GROMACS .gro file of C-alpha atoms in nm:
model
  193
    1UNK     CA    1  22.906   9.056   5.271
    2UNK     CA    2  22.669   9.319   5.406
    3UNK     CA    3  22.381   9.193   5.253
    4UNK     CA    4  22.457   8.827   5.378
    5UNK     CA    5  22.502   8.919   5.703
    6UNK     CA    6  22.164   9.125   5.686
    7UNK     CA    7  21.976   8.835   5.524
    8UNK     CA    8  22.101   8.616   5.816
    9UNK     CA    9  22.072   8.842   6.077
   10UNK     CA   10  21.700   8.915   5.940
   11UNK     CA   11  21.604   8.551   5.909
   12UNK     CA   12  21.732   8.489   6.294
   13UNK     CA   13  21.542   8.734   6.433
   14UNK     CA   14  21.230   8.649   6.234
   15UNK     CA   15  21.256   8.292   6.343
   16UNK     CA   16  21.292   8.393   6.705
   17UNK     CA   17  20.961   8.567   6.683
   18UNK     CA   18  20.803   8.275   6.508
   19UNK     CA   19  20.920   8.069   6.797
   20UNK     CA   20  20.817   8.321   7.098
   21UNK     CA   21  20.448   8.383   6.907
   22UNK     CA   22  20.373   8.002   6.949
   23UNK     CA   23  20.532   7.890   7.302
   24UNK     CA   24  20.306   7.874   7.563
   25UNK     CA   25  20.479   8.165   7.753
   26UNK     CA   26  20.466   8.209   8.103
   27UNK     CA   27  20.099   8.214   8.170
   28UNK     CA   28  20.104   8.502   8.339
   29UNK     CA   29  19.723   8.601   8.516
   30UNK     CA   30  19.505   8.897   8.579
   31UNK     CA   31  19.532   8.934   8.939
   32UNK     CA   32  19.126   8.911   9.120
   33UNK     CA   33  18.980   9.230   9.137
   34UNK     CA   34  19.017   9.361   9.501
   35UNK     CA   35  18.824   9.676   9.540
   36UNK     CA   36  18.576   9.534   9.712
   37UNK     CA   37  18.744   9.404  10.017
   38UNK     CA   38  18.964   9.707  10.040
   39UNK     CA   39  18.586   9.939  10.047
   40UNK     CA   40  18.453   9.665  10.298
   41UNK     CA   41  18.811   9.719  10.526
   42UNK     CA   42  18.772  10.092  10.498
   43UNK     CA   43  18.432  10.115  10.575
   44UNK     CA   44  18.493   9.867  10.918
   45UNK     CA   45  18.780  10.150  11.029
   46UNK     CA   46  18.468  10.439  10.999
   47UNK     CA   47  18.284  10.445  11.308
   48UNK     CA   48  17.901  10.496  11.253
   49UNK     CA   49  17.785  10.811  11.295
   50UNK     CA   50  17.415  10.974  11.329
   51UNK     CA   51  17.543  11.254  11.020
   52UNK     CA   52  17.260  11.299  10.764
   53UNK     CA   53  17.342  11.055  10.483
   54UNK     CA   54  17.511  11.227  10.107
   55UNK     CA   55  17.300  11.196   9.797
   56UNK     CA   56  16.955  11.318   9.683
   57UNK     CA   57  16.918  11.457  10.039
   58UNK     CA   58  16.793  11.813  10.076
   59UNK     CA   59  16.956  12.076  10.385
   60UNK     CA   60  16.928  11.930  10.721
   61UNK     CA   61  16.930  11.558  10.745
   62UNK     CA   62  17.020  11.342  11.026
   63UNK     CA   63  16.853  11.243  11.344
   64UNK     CA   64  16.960  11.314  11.680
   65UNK     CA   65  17.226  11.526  11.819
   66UNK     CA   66  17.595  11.314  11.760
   67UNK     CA   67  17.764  11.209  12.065
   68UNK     CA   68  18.074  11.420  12.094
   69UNK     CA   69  18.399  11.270  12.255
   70UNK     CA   70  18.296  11.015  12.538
   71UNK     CA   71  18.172  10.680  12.469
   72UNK     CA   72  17.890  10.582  12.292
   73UNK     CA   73  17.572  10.708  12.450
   74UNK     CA   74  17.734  10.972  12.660
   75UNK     CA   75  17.698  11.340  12.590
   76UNK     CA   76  17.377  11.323  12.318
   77UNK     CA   77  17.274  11.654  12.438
   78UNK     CA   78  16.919  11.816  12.500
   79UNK     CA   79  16.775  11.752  12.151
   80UNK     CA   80  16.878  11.391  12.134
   81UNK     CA   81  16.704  11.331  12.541
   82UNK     CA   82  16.404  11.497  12.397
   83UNK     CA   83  16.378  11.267  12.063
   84UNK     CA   84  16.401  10.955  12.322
   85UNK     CA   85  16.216  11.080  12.579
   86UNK     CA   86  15.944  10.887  12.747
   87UNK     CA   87  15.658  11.046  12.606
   88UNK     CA   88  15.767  10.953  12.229
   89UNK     CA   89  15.639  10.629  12.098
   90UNK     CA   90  15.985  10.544  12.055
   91UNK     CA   91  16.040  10.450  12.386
   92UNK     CA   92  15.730  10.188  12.340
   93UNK     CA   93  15.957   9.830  12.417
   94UNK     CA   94  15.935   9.654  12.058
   95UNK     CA   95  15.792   9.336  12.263
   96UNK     CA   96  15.492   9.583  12.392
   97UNK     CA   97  15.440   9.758  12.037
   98UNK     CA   98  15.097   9.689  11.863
   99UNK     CA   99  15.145   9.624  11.478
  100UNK     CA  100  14.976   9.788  11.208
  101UNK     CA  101  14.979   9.703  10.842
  102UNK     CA  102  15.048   9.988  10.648
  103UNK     CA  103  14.982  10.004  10.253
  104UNK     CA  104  15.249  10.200  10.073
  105UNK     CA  105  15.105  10.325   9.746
  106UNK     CA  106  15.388  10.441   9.486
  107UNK     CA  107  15.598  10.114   9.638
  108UNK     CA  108  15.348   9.885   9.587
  109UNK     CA  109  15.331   9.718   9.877
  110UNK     CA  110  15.138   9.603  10.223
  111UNK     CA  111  15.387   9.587  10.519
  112UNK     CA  112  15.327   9.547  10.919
  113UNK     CA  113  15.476   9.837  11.104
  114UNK     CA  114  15.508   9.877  11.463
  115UNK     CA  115  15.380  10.183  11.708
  116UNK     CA  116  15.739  10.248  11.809
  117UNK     CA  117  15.886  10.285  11.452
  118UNK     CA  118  15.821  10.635  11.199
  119UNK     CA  119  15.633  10.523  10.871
  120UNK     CA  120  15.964  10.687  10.720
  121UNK     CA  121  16.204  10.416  10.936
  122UNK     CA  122  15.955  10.135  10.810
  123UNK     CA  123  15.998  10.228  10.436
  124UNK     CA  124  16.375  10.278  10.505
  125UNK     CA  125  16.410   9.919  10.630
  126UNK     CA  126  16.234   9.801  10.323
  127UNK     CA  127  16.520   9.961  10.126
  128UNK     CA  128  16.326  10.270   9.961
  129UNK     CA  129  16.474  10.528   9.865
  130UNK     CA  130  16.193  10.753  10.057
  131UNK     CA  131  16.234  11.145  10.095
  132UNK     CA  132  16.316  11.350  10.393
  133UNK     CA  133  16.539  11.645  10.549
  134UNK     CA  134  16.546  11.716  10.874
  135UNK     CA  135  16.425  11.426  11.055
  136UNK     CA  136  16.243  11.616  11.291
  137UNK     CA  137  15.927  11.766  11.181
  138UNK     CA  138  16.058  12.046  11.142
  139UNK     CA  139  16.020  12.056  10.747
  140UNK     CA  140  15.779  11.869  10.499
  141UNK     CA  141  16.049  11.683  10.278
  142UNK     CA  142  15.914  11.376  10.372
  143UNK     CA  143  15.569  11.423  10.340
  144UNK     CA  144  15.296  11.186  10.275
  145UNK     CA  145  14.930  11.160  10.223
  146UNK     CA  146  14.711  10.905  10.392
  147UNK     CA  147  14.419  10.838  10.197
  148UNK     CA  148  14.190  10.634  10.403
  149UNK     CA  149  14.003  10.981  10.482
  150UNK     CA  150  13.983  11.213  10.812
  151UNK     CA  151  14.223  11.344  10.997
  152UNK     CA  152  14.559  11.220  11.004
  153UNK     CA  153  14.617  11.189  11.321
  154UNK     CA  154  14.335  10.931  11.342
  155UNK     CA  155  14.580  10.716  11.168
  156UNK     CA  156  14.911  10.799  11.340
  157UNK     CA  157  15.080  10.991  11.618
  158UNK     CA  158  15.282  11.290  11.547
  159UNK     CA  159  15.586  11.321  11.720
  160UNK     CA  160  15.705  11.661  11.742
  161UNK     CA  161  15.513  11.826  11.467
  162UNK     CA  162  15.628  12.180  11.385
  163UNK     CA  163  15.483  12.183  11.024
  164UNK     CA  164  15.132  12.061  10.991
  165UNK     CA  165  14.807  12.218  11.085
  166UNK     CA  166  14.530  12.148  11.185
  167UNK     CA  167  14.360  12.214  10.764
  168UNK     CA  168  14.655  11.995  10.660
  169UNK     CA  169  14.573  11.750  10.869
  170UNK     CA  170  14.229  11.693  10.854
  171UNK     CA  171  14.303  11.652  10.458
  172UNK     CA  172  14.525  11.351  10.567
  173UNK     CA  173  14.888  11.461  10.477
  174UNK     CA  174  15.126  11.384  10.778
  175UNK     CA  175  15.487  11.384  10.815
  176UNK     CA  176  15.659  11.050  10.796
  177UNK     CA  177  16.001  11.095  10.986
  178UNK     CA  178  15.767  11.167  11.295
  179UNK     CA  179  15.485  11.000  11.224
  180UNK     CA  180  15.444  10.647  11.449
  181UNK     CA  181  15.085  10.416  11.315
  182UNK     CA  182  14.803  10.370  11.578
  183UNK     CA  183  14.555  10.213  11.309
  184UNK     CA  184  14.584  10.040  11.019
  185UNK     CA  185  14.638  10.316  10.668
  186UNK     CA  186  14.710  10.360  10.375
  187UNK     CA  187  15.051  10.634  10.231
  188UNK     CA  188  15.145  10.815   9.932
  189UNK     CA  189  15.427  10.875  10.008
  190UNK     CA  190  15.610  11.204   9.880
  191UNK     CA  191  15.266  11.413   9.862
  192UNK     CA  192  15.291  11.728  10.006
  193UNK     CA  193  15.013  11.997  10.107
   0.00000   0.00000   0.00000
């Protein structure tokens, strides 16, 4: 009786598998990947910030002084009047600003870059991944050499300049976070004296 019962009970459980293997079951889906949106809904909650970006960055990094507490705009302190101040071709209206075309070497590339924007801004806007630190001229991480021969600054305006002499210079290497076009030139970028 044991073994009946076995060979039954066996049989009825095999056929139940049979059946469940070959029904259509309950279609159940993958639900869409999400991540995106939820990195897109985080990143709207962030408020920008003028912090020096993560990654292959050296020390330093960043531009002007961040705004603390206040609104927007309020607050910038000393440094951050100074980098805006009147006398930087920053404050050049982009409607006023002459155009220069500047040839990037290592990129590959020809683009037009105005007197009010940093050769280092210009490459940035391109998407290039270009080198820097400080932001200020106060370091030569983002270095560059022009090579159309002479002095640098025949080519560009430096903009605070704490790092560059006048040998450097005249061999053409310039800093690009402060450096603003007056003519047209051509950059390597990340060459260094």
């Amino acid at each position: 009786m044991v073994t009946t019962v076995g060979i039954v009970g066996g049989a009825v459980l095999t056929l139940v598998a049979v059946v469940l293997h070959f029904s259509e079951g309950s279609e159940w889906q993958l639900r869409e990947d999400i991540s995106q949106e939820v990195v897109e809904k985080r990143a709207e909650s962030v408020p920008e910030t003028d912090f020096p970006e993560p990654s292959n960055r050296t020390i330093g990094g960043g531009g002007a002084v961040a705004a603390v507490g206040g609104a927007e705009g309020e607050g910038e302190g000393e440094l951050a009047e100074e980098a805006a101040g009147d006398d930087s071709p920053a404050a050049i209206p982009d409607d006023e600003a002459e155009v220069f075309e500047v040839e990037y070497v290592k990129e590959g590339t020809t683009i037009e870059v105005k007197e009010n924007e940093t050769l280092l801004e210009a490459g940035e806007d391109e998407g290039w991944d270009l080198p820097y630190a400080c932001r200020e001229g106060q370091c030569i991480s983002c270095s560059g050499h022009i090579t159309d021969g002479g002095n640098a600054e025949d080519y560009v305006e430096h903009h605070t300049n704490q790092m560059l002499g006048e040998p450097e210079l005249d061999e053409g290497y310039t800093l690009t976070c402060v450096a603003y076009p007056t003519a047209d030139l051509t950059l390597e970028t990340g060459e260094s004296p």
